[in-house]
C-alpha positions as CSV (number, residue, x, y, z in Angstrom):
1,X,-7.1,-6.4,12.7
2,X,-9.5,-6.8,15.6
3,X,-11.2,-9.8,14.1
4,X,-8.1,-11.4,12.9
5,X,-6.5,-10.8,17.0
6,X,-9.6,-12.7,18.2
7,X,-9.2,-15.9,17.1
8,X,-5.5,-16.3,18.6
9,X,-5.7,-18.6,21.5
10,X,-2.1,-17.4,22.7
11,X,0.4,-14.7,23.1
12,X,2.4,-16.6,20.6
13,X,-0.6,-16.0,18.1
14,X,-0.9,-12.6,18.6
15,X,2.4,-11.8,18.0
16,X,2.2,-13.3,14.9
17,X,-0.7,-12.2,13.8
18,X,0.6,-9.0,14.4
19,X,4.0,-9.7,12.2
20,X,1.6,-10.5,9.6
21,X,0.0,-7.2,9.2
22,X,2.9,-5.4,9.3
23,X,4.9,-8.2,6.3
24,X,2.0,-7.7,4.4
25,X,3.6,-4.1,3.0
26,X,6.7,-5.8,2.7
27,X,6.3,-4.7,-1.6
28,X,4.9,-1.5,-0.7
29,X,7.1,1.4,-0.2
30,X,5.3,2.3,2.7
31,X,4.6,0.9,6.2
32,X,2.2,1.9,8.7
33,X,3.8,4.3,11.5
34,X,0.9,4.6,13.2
35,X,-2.3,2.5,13.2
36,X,-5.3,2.0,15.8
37,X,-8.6,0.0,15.4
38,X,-11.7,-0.2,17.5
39,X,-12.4,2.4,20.8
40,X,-12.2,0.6,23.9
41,X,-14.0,3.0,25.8
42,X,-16.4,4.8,23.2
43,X,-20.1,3.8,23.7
44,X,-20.8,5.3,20.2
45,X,-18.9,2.2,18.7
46,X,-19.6,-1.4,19.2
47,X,-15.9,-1.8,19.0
48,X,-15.4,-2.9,22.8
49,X,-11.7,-3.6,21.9
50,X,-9.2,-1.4,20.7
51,X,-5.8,-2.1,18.9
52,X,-2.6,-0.1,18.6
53,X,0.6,0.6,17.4
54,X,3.3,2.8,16.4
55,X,7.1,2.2,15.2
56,X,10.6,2.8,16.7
57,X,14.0,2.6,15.9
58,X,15.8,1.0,18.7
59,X,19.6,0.2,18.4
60,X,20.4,-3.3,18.1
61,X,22.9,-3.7,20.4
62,X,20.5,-3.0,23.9
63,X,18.3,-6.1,24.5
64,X,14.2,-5.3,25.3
65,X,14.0,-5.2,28.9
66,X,10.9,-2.9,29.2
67,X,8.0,-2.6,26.7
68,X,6.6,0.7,25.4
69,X,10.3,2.1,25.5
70,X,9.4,5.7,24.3
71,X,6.3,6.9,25.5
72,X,4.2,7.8,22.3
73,X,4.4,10.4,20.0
74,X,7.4,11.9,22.0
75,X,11.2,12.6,20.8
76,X,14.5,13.5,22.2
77,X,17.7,11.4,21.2
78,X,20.9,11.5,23.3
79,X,24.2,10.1,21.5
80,X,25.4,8.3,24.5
81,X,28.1,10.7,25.3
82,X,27.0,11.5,28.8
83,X,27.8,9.3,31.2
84,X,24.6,9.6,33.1
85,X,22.1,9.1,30.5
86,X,23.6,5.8,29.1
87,X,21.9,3.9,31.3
88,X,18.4,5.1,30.3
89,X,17.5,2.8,27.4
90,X,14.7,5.4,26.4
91,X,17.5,8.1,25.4
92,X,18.9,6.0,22.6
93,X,15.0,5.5,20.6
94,X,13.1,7.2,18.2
95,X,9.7,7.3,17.9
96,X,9.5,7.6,14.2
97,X,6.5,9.6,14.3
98,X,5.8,12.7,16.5
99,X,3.7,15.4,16.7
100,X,4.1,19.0,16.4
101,X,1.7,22.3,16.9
102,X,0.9,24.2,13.8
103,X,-1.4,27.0,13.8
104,X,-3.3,25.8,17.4
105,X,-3.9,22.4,16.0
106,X,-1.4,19.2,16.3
107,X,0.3,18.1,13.4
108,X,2.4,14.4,12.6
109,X,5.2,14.5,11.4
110,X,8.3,12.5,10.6
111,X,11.0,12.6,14.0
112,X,12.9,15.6,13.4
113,X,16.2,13.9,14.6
114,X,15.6,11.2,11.6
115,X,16.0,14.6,9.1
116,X,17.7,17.4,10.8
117,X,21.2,17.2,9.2
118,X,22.9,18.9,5.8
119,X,23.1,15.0,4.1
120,X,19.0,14.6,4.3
121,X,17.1,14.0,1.5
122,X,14.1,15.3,3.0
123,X,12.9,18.9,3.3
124,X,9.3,20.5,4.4
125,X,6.9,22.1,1.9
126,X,4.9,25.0,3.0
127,X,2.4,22.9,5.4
128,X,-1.5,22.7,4.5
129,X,-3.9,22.9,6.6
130,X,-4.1,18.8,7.1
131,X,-3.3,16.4,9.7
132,X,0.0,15.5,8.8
133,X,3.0,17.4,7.9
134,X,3.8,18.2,4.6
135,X,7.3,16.5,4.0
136,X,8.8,15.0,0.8
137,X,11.7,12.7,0.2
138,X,13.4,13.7,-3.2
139,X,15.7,11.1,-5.4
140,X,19.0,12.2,-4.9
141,X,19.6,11.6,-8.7
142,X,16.8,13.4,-10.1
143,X,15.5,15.8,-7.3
144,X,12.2,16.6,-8.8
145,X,11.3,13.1,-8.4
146,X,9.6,13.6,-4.6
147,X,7.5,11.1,-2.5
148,X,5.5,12.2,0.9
149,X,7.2,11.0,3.8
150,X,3.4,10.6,5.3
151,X,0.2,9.7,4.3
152,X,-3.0,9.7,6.4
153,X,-5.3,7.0,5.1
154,X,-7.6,8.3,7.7
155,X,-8.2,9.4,10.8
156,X,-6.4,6.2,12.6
157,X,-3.6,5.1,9.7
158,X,-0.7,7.0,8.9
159,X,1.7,5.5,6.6
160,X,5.4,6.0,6.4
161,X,7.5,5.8,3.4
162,X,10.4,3.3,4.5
163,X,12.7,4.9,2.0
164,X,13.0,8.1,4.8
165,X,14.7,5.7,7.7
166,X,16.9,3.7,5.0
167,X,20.3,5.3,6.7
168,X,19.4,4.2,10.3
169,X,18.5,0.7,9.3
170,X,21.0,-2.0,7.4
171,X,23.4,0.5,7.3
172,X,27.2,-0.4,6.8
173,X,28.8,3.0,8.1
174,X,30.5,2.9,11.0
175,X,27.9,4.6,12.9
176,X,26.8,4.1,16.2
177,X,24.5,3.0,17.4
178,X,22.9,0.7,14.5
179,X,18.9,0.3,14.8
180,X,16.2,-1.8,14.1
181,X,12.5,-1.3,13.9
182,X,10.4,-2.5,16.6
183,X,6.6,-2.1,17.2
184,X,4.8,-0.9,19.9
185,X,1.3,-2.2,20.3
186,X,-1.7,-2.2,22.6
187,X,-4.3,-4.5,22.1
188,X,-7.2,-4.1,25.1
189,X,-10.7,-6.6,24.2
190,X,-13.5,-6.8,26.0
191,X,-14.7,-9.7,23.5
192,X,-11.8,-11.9,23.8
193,X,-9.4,-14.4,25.9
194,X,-6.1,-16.4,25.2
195,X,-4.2,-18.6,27.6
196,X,-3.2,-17.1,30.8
197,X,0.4,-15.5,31.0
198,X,2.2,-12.6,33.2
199,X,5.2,-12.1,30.9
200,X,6.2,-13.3,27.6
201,X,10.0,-12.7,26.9
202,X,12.4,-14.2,23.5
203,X,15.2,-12.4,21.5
204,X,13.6,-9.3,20.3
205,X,10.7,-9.5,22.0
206,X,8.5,-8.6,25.7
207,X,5.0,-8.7,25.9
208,X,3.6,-7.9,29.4
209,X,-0.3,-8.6,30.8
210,X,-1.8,-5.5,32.4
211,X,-4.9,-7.2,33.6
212,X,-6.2,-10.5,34.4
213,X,-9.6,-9.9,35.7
214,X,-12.7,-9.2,33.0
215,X,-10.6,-8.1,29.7
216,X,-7.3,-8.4,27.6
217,X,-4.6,-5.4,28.2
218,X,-2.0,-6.5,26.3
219,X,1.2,-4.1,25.9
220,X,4.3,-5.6,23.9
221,X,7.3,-4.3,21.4
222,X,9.1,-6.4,19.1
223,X,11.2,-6.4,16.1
224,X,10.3,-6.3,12.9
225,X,11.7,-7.1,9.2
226,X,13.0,-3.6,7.5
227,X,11.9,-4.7,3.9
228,X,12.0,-2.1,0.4
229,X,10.6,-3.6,-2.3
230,X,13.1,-3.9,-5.5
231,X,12.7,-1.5,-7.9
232,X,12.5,-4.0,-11.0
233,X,12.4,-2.9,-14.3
234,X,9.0,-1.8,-16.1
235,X,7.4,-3.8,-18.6
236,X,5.8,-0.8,-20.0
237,X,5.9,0.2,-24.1
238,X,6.4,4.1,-25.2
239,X,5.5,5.1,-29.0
240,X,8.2,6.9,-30.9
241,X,7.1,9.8,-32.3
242,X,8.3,8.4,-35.5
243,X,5.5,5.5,-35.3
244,X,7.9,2.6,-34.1
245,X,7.7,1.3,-30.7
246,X,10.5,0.3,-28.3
247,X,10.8,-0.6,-24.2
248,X,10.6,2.0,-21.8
249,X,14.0,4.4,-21.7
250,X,13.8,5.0,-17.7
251,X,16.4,7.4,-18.1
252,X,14.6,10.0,-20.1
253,X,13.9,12.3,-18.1
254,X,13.0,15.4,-20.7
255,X,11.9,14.2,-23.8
256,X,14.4,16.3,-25.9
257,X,16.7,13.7,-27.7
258,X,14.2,10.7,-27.4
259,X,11.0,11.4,-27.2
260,X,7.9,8.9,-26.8
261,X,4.5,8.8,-26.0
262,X,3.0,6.0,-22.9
263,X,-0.6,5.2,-23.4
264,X,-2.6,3.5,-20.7
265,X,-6.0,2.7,-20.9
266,X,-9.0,4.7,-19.3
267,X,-9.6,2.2,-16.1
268,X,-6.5,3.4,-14.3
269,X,-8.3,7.0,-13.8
270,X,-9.8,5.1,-10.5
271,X,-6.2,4.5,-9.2
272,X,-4.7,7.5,-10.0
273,X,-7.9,9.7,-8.8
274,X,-7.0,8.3,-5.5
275,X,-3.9,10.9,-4.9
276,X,-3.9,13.3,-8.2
277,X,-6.7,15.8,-9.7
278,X,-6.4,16.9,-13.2
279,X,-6.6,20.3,-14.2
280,X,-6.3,20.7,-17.9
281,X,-2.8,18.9,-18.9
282,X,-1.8,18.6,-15.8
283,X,-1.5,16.1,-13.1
284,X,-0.9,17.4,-9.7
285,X,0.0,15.1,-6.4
286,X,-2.0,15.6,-3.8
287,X,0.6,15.0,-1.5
288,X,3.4,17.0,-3.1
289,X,1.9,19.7,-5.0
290,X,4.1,18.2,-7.6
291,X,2.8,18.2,-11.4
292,X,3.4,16.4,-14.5
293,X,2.1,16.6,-18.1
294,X,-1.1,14.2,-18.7
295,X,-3.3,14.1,-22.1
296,X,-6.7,12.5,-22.8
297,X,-7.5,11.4,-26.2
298,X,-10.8,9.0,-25.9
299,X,-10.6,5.8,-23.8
300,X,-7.0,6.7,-23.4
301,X,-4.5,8.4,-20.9
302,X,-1.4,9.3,-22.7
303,X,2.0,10.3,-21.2
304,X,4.7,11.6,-22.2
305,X,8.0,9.5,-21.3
306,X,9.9,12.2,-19.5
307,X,7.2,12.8,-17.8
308,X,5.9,9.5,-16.9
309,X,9.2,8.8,-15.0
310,X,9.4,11.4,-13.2
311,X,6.4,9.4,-11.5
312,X,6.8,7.9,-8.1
313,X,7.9,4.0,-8.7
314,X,5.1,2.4,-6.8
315,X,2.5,4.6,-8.7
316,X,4.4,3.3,-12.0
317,X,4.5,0.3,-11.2
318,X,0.4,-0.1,-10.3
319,X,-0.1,2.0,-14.1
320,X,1.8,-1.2,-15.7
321,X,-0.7,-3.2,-16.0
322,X,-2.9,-0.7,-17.6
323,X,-0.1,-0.5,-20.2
324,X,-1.5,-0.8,-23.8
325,X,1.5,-2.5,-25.5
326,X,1.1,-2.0,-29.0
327,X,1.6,0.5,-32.2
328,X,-0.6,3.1,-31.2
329,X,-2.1,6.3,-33.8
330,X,-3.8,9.4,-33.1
331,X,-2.2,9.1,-29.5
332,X,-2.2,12.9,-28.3
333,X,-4.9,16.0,-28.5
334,X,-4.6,18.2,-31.1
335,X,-4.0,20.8,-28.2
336,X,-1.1,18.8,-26.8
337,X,0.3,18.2,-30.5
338,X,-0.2,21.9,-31.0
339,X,1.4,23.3,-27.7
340,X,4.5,20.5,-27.5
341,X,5.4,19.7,-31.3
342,X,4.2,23.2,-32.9
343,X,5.2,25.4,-29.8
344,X,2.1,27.1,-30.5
345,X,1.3,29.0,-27.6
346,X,-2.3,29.6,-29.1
347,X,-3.0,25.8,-28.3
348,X,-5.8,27.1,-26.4
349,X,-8.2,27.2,-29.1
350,X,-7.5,23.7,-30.0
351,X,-8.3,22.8,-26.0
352,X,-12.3,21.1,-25.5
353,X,-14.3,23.1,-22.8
354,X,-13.1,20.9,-20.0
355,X,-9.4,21.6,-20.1
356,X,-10.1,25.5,-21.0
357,X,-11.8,25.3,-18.0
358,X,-9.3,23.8,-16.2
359,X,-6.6,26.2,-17.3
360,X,-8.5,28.9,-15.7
361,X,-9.1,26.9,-12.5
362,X,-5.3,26.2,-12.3
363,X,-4.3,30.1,-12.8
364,X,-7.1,31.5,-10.3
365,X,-8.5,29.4,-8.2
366,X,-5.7,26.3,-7.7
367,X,-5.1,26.5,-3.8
368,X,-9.1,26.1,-3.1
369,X,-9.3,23.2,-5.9
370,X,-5.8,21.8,-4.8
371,X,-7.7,21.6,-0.9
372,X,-10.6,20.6,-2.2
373,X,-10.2,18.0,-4.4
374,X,-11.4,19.3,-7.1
375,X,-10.5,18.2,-10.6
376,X,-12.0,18.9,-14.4
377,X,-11.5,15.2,-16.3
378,X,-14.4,14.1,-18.0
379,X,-16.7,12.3,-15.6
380,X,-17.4,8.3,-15.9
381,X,-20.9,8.6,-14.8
382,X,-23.8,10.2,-13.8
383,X,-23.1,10.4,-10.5
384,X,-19.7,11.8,-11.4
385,X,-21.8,14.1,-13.8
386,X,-23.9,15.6,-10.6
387,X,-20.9,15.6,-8.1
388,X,-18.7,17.8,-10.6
389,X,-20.9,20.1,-11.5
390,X,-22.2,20.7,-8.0
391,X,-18.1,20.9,-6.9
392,X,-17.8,23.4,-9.4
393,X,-20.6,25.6,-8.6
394,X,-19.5,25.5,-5.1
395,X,-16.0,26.8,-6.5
396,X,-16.7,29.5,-8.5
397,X,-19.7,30.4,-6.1
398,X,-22.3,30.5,-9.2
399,X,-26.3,28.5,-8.8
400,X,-26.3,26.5,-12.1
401,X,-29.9,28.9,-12.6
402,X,-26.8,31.9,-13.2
403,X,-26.0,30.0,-16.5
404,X,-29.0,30.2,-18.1
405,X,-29.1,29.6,-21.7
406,X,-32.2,28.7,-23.6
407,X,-30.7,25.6,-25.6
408,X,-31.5,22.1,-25.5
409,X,-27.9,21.5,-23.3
410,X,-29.3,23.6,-20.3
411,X,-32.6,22.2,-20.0
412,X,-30.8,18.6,-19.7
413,X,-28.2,19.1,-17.7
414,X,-31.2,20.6,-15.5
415,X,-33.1,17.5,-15.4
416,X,-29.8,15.6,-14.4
417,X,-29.1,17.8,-11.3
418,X,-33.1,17.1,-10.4
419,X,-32.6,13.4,-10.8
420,X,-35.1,13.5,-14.0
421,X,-32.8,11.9,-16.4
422,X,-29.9,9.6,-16.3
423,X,-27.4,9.7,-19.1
424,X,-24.9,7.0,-20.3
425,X,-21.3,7.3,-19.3
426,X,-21.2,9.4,-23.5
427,X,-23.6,11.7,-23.0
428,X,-22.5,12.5,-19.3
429,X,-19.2,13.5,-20.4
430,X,-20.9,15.4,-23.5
431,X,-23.1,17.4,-21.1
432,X,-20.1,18.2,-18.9
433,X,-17.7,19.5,-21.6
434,X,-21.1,21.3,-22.1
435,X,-21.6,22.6,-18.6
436,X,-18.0,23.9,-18.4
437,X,-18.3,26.0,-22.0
438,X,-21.4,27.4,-20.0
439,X,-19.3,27.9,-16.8
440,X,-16.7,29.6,-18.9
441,X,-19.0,32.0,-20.9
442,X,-20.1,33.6,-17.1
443,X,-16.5,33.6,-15.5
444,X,-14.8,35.0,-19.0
445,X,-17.2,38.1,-18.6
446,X,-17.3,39.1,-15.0
């Protein structure tokens, strides 16, 4: 963001540039509530410029006549009742994110006023030990179906999921007052100058100059589009379980009358990686805690339909294009087929290491894995070979010396962890089916 701000000549420029960022998530379901780049005054960063912004709701009706409205990260909301406070613009804003104390450390969370009433679709989980709170939309419709209302891309991003501020924003109720969204942005540079100005004022719009001497100090708010993308319909293919194939049903949501089977190929393991872990058959949000059924059968990630769409949209949507859309055999684990089709509850000895493994991490040591990542699919690589097994070890607080067994296996999965051997992508996940038979042969006896 810095770069791109640096090569506006005007105040015109940066505004734009600055619309641009925030249009850019225009198909996302998600919008950044808060974002900062750069450290102004850190000498530990060769940044010298720093950038930014967080979101309001301000009502439409009241024209901009100060910038930086609500001072950050604070809340309180007055409904214009008393007389004496309807003159204070900043009684009638929301900073949509806030912060709150949790366990001596400061949390973000969602504005409580945007949630705080019987009709919300929002609710609190119990809150983890993480930077931002732990809240969850749910679909009205189907209530299991749940999105996080936050997500912390890092230290200095935190998304918001639009679909959370949808009632205070193109609303037709007769409610008062009606809002848009508006950013708040500071932008001070060391490394930068655009044409002189004191005040910059349109429709929707007030950028003020701070400083005019040896740097930028730029404070400003101004409107912004409220855009949701359009949930369109999938163009993903499920396999009947009596071999035919037919367009997605998005309105199975069980599996009992219809069921099918959605295969995707292997690749997509990188996007969904990104915010589940997978512990034996299941697929657990790491935003959510929520889980859904997943199988692996070779170079292939099955679903079942129900299942599938109890899946966020936009993480549906990404999965499409992984979609293999064609007649499809041998499509689900003799475990799975087992456990779902035979209601065999003894599917367990059907199960390779890795998911028996699994199983036991999800009914002993879940909350530690769920924290720490931690997750029990077959590995890619190599380096996915080492960084499992050493995750694991950690876990179960066991040295890889503990699971001594004079076999061939041992002595190679040895040489890995010293660096002595690098195996293909098939032999890594071969020694780590491997390793966790080992793992479980120590744990099952302790």
């Amino acid at each position: 963001m810095l770069d791109k701000l640096r090569k506006c000549n005007n105040v015109e420029e940066v505004i734009k540039c600055i619309r641009e960022f925030y249009h850019s998530y225009d198909s996302s379901n998600y919008i950044p509530g808060i974002y900062k780049e750069g450290s102004f005054l850190s000498t530990k960063e060769n940044y010298d410029g720093e950038f930014y912004a967080k979101l309001i709701l301000r009502p439409d009706e009241k024209d901009i006549k100060q910038t930086w409205m609500k001072m950050n990260l604070s809340y309180g909301f007055i409904d214009g009742s008393d007389e004496r406070e309807k003159n204070d613009i900043s009684n009638y804003i929301y900073n949509l994110i806030v912060q709150k104390n949790y366990f001596r450390h400061t949390v973000y969370t969602l504005n409580p006023y945007l949630y705080n009433d019987n009709e919300s679709a929002i609710y609190e989980k119990t809150q983890d030990n993480k930077s931002v709170a732990n809240l969850v939309y749910y679909d009205p419709t189907f209530s299991t179906n749940e999105w996080p209302i936050l997500i912390s891309k890092n230290d200095d991003e935190i998304l918001l999921l639009k679909k959370s501020i949808t009632s205070f924003i193109n609303t037709e109720k007769n409610v008062f007052p009606h809002y848009v969204l508006s950013v708040e942005f500071e932008y001070r540079d060391k490394k930068h100058k655009i044409d002189d100005f004191v005040e910059y004022k349109k429709d929707g719009c007030l950028i003020t100059k701070e400083r005019t001497n040896d740097f930028i100090w730029l404070l400003g708010t101004f409107d912004i589009d409220y855009i949701t993308p359009k949930d369109n319909d999938l163009k993903i293919i499920t396999n009947q379980l009596n071999g035919n194939i037919r367009n997605i049903n998005e309105s199975n949501w069980n599996d009992d009358v219809d069921a099918g089977l959605i295969v995707f190929d292997k690749k997509c393991l990188k996007y969904l990686k990104e915010r589940y872990i997978f512990l034996e058959f299941a697929m657990i949000d790491m935003y959510t805690k929520d889980s859904i059924l997943v199988d692996f059968v070779s170079d292939k990630i099955v679903f079942w339909e129900g299942e599938f769409n109890k899946l966020p949209y936009e993480v549906k949507k990404e999965l499409e294009k992984y979609n293999i859309k064609k007649k499809m055999n041998g499509i689900i684990s003799p475990a799975m087929f087992e456990w779902q089709l035979n209601g065999n509850l003894d599917y367990g000895k059907y199960e390779p290491y890795y998911q028996k493994l699994g199983k036991y991490i999800l009914e002993n040591y879940f909350d530690i894995a769920y924290e720490s990542r931690i997750s029990t699919e077959l590995p890619e690589t190599y380096n996915d070979l080492i960084e499992k097994v050493n995750e694991l070890l950690k876990l179960l607080s066991l040295e890889y010396k503990q699971l001594y067994k004079y076999e061939k296996g041992f002595f190679t999965l040895e040489k890995v962890l010293n660096n002595k051997y690098k195996p293909s992508p098939k032999i890594s996940a071969e020694l780590f089916d491997y390793f966790c038979y080992l793992l479980l042969e120590v744990v099952a006896h302790d």
